[in-house]
Coordinates of C-alpha atoms in Angstrom, one line a residue:
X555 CA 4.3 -14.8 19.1
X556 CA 5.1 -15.1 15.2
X557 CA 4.1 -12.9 12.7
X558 CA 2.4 -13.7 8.8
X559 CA 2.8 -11.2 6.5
X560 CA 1.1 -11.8 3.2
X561 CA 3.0 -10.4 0.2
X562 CA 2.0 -12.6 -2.4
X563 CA -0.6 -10.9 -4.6
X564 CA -0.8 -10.1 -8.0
X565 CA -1.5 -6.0 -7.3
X566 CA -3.6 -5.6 -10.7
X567 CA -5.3 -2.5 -9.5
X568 CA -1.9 -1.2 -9.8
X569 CA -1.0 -2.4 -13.3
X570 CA 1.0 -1.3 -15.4
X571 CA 3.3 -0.9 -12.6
X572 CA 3.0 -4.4 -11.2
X573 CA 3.3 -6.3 -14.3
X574 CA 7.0 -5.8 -13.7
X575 CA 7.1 -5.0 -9.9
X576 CA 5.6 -6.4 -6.7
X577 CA 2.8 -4.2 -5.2
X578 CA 3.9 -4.5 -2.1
X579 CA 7.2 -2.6 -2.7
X580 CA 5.8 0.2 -4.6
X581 CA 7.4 2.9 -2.7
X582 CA 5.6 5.6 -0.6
X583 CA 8.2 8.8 0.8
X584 CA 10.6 6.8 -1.2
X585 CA 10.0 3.7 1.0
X586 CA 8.5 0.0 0.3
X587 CA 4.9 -0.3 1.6
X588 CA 5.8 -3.8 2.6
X589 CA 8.9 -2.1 5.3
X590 CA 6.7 -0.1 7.0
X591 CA 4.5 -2.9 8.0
X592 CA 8.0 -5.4 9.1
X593 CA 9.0 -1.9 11.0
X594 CA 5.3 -1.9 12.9
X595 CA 5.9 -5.7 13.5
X596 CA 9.7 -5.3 15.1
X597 CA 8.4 -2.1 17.1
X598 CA 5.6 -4.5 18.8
X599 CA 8.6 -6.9 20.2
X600 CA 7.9 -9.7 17.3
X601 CA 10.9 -11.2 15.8
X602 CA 9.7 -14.3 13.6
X603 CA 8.4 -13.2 10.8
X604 CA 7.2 -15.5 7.8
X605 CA 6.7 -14.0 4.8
X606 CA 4.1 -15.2 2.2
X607 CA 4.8 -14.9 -1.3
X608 CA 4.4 -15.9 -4.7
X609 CA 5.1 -15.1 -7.9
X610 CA 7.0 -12.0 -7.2
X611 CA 9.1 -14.4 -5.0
X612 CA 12.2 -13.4 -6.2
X613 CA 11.8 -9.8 -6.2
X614 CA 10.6 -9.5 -2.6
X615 CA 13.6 -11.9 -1.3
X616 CA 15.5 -9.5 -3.1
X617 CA 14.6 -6.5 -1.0
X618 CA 14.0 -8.4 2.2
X619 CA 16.5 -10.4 2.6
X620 CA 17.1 -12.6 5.4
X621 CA 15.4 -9.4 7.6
X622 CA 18.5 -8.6 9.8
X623 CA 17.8 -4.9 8.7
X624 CA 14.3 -4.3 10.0
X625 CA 15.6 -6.9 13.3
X626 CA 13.8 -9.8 12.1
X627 CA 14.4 -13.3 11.2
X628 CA 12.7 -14.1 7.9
X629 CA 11.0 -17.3 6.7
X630 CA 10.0 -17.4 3.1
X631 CA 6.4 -19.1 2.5
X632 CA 5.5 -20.3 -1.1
X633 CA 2.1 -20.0 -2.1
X634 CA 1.5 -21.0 -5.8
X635 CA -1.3 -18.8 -6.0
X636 CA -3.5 -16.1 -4.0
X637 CA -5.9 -18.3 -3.2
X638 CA -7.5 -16.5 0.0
X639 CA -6.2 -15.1 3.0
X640 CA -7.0 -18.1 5.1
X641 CA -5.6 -20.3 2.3
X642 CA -2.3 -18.2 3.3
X643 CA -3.1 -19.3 7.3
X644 CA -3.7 -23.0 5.7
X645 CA -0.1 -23.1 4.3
X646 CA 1.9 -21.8 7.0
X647 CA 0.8 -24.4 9.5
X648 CA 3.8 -25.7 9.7
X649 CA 5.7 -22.5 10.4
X650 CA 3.2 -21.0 12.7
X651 CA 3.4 -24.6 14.8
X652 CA 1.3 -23.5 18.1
X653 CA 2.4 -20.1 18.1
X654 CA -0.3 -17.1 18.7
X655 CA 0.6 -15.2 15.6
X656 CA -0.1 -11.4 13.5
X657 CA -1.5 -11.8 10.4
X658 CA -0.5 -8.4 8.6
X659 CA -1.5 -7.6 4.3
X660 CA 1.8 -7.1 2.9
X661 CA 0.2 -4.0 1.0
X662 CA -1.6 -2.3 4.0
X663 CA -0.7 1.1 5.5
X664 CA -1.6 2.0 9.5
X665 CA 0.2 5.2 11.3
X666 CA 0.9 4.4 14.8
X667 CA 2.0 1.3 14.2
X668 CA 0.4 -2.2 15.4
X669 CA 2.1 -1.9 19.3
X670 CA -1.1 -1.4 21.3
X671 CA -3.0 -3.9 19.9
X672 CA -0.2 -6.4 20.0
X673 CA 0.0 -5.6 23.9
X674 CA -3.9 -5.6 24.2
X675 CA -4.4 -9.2 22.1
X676 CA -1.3 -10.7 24.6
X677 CA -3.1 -9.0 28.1
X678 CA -6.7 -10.6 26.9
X679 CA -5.8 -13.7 24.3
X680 CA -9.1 -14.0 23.2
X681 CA -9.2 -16.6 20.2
X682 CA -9.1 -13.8 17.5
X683 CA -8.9 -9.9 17.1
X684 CA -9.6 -7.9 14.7
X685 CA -9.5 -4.3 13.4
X686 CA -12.5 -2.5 11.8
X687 CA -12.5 1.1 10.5
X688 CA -15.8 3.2 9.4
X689 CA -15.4 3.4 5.4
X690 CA -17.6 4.8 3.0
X691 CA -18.4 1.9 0.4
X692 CA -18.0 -1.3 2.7
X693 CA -18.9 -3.4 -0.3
X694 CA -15.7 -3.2 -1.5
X695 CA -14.5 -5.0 1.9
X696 CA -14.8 -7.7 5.0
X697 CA -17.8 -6.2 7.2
X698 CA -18.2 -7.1 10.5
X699 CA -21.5 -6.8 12.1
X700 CA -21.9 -5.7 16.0
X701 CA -24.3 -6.6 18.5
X702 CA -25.5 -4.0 21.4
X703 CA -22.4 -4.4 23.4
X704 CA -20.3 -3.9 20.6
X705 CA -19.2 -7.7 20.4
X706 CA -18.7 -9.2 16.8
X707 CA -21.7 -11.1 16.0
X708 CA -21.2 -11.8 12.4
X709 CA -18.6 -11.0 9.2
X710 CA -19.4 -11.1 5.4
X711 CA -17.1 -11.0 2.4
X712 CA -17.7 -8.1 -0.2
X713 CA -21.6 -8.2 0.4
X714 CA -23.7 -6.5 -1.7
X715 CA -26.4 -4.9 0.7
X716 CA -23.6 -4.6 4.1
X717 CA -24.9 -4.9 7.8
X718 CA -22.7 -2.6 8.7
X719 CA -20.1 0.3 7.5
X720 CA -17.1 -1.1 9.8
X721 CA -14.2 -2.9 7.4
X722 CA -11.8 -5.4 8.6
X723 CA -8.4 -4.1 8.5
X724 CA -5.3 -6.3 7.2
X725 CA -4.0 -6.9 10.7
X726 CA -5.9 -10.3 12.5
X727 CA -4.3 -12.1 15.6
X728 CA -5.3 -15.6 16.4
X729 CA -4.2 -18.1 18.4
X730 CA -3.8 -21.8 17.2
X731 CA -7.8 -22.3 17.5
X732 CA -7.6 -20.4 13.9
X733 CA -5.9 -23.4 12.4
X734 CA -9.3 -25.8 12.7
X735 CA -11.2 -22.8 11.3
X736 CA -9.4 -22.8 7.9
X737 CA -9.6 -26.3 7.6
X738 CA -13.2 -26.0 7.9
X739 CA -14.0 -24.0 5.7
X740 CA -14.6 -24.2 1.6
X741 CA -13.4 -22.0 -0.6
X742 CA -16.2 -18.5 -1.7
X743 CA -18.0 -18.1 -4.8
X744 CA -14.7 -16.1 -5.9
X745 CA -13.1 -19.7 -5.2
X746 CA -10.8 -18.3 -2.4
X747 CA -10.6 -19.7 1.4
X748 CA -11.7 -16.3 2.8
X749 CA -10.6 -15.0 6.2
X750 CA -14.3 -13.9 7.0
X751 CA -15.4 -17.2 6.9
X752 CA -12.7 -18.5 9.3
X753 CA -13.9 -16.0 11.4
X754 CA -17.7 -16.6 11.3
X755 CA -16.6 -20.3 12.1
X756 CA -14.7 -19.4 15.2
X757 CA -18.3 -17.3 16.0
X758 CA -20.3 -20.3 14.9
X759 CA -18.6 -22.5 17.6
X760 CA -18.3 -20.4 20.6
X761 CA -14.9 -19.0 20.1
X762 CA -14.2 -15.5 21.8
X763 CA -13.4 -12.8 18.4
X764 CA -13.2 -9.5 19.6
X765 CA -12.1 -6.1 17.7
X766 CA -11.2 -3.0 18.0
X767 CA -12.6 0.5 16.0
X768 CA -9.5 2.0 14.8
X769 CA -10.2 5.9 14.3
X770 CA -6.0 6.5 12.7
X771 CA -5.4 6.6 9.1
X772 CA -5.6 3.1 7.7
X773 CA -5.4 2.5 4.0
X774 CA -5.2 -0.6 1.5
X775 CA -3.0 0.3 -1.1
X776 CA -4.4 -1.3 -3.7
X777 CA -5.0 1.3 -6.5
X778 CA -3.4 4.6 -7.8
X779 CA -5.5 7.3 -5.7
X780 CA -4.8 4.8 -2.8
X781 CA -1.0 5.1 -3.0
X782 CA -0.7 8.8 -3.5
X783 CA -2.8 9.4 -0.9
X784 CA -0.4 7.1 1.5
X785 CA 2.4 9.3 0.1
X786 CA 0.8 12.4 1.2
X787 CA 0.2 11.2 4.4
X788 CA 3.5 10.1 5.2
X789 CA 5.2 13.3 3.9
X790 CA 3.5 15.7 6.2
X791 CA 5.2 14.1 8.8
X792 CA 8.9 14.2 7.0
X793 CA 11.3 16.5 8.7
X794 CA 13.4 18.9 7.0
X795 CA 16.6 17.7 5.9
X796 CA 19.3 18.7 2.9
X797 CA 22.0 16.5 2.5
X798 CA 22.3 16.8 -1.2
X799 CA 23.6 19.9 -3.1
X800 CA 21.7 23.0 -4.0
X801 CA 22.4 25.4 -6.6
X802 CA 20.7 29.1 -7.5
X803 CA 17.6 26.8 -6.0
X804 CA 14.5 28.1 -3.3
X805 CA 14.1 25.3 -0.9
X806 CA 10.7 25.8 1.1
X807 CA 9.3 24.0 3.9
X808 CA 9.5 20.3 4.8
X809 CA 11.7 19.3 1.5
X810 CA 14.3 16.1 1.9
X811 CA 17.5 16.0 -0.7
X812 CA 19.5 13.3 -0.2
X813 CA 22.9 13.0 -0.3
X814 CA 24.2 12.8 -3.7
X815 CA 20.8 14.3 -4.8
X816 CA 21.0 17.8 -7.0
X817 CA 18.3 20.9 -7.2
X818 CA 19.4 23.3 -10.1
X819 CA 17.8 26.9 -10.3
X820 CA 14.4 25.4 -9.1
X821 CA 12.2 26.3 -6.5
X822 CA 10.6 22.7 -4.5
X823 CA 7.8 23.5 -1.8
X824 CA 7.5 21.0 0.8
X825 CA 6.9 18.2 1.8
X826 CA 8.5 16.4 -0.7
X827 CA 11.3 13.6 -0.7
X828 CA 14.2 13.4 -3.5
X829 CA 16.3 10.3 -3.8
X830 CA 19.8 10.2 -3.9
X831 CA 21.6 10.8 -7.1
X832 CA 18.0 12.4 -8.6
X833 CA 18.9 15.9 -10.4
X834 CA 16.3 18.2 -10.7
X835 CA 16.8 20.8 -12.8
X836 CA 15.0 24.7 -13.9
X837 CA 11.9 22.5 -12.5
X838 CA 9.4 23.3 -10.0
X839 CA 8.6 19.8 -7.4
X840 CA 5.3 21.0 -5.8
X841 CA 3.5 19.3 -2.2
X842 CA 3.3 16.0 -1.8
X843 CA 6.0 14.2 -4.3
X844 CA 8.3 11.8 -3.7
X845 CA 11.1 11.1 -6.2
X846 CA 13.2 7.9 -6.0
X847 CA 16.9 7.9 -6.3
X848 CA 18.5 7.8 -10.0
X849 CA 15.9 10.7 -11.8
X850 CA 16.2 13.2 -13.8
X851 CA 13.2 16.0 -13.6
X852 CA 14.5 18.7 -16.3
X853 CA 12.3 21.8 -17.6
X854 CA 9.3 21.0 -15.8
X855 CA 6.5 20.8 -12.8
X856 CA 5.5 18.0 -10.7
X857 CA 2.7 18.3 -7.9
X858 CA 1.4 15.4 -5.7
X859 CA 2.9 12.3 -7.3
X860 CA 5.4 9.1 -7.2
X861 CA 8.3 9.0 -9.5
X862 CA 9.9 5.8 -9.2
X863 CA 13.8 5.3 -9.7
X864 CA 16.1 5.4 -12.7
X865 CA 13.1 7.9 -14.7
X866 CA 13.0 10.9 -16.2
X867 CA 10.7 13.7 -17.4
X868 CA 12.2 16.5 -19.6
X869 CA 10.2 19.8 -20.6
X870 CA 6.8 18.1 -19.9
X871 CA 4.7 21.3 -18.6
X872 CA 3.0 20.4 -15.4
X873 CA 2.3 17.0 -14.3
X874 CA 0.1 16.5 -10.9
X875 CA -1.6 13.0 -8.9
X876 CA 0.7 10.7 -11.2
X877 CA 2.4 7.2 -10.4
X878 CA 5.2 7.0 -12.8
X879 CA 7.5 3.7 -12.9
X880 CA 11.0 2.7 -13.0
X881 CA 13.2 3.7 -15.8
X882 CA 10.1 5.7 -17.6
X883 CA 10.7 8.3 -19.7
X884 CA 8.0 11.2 -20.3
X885 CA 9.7 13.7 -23.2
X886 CA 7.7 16.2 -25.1
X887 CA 5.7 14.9 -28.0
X888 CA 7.2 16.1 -31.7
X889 CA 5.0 19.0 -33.0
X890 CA 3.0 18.5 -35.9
X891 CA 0.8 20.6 -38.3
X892 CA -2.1 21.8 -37.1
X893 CA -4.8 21.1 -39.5
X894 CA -9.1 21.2 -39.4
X895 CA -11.1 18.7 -41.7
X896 CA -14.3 20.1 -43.0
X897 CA -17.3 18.3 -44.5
X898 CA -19.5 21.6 -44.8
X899 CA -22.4 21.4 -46.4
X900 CA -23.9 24.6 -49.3
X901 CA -23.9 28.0 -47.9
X902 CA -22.4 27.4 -44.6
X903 CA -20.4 29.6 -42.2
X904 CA -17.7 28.5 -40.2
X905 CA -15.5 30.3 -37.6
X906 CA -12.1 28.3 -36.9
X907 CA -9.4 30.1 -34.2
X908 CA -6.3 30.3 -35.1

């Protein structure tokens, strides 16, 4: 059994970060999004791995490698654009040969991992699986609709008026009967070759899709709110661990300080995660922050947020649910005059606070 993991989107919910980084290695607890899904994939007992990407190619590679650290072998798969997650399917043919395969989003975030229902798809092989979760605002989604033994009777794209509340999740397995499915298809009004519609084919001609209601934490990390909340999530289950120095500092709770990290007369209240080489100094880290390695977080708070590496924030106040970049730099503003312009009109009365 293979593995396709798509990590070749553009991540513009997440600009301005991803106009000069790839989505799927925005860190969460100091950590790639993209290696926690290659960890899930290794833990299930998959080794091939090929790797979708496009035009953050380089960057990914970069990172990845040749996938000897996560226990993987790593095949690279161009795709010139993001065309559809069963356009992805359509250019990896040749890689996934006849192989049963994982299809797994790149950007998507499940606790527990992908084991079971790797185990489950390889006990039953039905044609395809897939994973649904109960969401608020399924428009913004796949839907699958059930029937009255809980079998998959029919899936929509993003519909406006949904059957159903249950999204897909971005983990799909297939065998090769997925491959005539994709070719079948035409691409959406969005012009994409959607995975939906690959499915609904296999449905249309008899094939056996099954799923599975997931009640864990899934999350698409596509936007801000999305990613901090991942953060949080994976902090509360960080250990407590100081291998970095600590000076004149209260340490409290489930706090991480790497080694070469430094906390200077501060006070940091758990969980949070700080990077190697990162100095925080006279500064108060609050729940829920993860701060790369390389920062510097001087003369100020910081509550429920991401600070990416090689940044810094100096005498700022309090800053709380932020995303903050590599090499960024938030300072204090210069102070100016105060002033209030009037246009008052005869006989008026004005009270101004001063």
């Amino acid at each position: 059994m293979k593995a396709l993991v798509l990590s070749g989107g553009a991540g513009t919910r997440l600009r301005p970060i991803t106009h000069t980084s790839a989505k799927q290695l925005v860190p969460v607890a100091n950590k790639a999004v993209l290696f926690y899904g290659l960890e899930s994939i290794a833990a299930a007992g998959i080794t091939d791995v090929g790797l979708v990407v496009g035009d953050t190619a380089e960057e990914i590679r970069e990172a990845v490698g040749d996938g000897s650290k996560f226990g993987l072998d790593i095949t690279y798969i161009p795709q010139e654009r993001p065309l559809g997650l069963a356009h992805a399917v359509l250019i990896a043919r040749e890689y996934l040969g006849d192989d049963d395969f994982v299809m797994y989003l790149g950007d998507n975030f499940i606790v527990g991992g992908i084991t079971g229902l790797v185990e489950e798809f390889r006990a039953t092989r039905p044609d395809a699986q897939i994973l649904l979760t109960r969401v608020s605002d399924p428009r913004a989604f796949g839907v699958a609709e059930l029937g009255p033994t809980g079998r998959v009777i029919g899936l929509e794209e993003k519909p406006e008026h949904p059957k159903s509340d249950l999204a897909l999740v971005g983990v799909y397995l297939f065998t090769p009967a997925v491959h005539e499915a994709v070719r079948a298809i035409t691409p959406s009004w969005r012009g994409e070759l959607e995975i939906t519609h690959a499915l609904q084919h296999l449905l249309d001609t008899g094939a056996d899709v099954r799923c599975t209601v997931i009640k864990g934490y899934w999350k698409d990390t596509g936007n801000v709110g999305d990613m901090l909340e991942v953060n949080r999530t994976v902090l509360e289950d960080v250990e407590r661990r100081v291998d970095g120095e600590t000076d004149a500092s209260e340490i409290i709770g489930r706090v991480v300080v790497e080694e070469g990290a430094r906390v200077v007369r501060s006070r940091i209240v758990g969980p949070v995660v700080i990077g190697a080489g990162t100095v925080v100094s006279d500064s108060y880290v609050g729940p829920f922050t993860s701060i790369a390695e390389n920062c510097r977080i001087q003369d100020s708070e910081l509550e429920f947020s991401i600070v990416l590496r090689d940044s810094s924030i100096d005498g700022v106040g309090r800053i709380e649910n932020s995303l903050i970049g590599r090499h960024a730099q938030v300072t204090t503003a210069p102070s100016v005059p105060s002033a209030h312009r009037l246009v008052l009109g005869d006989h008026s009365k004005v009270q101004i606070h001063t």
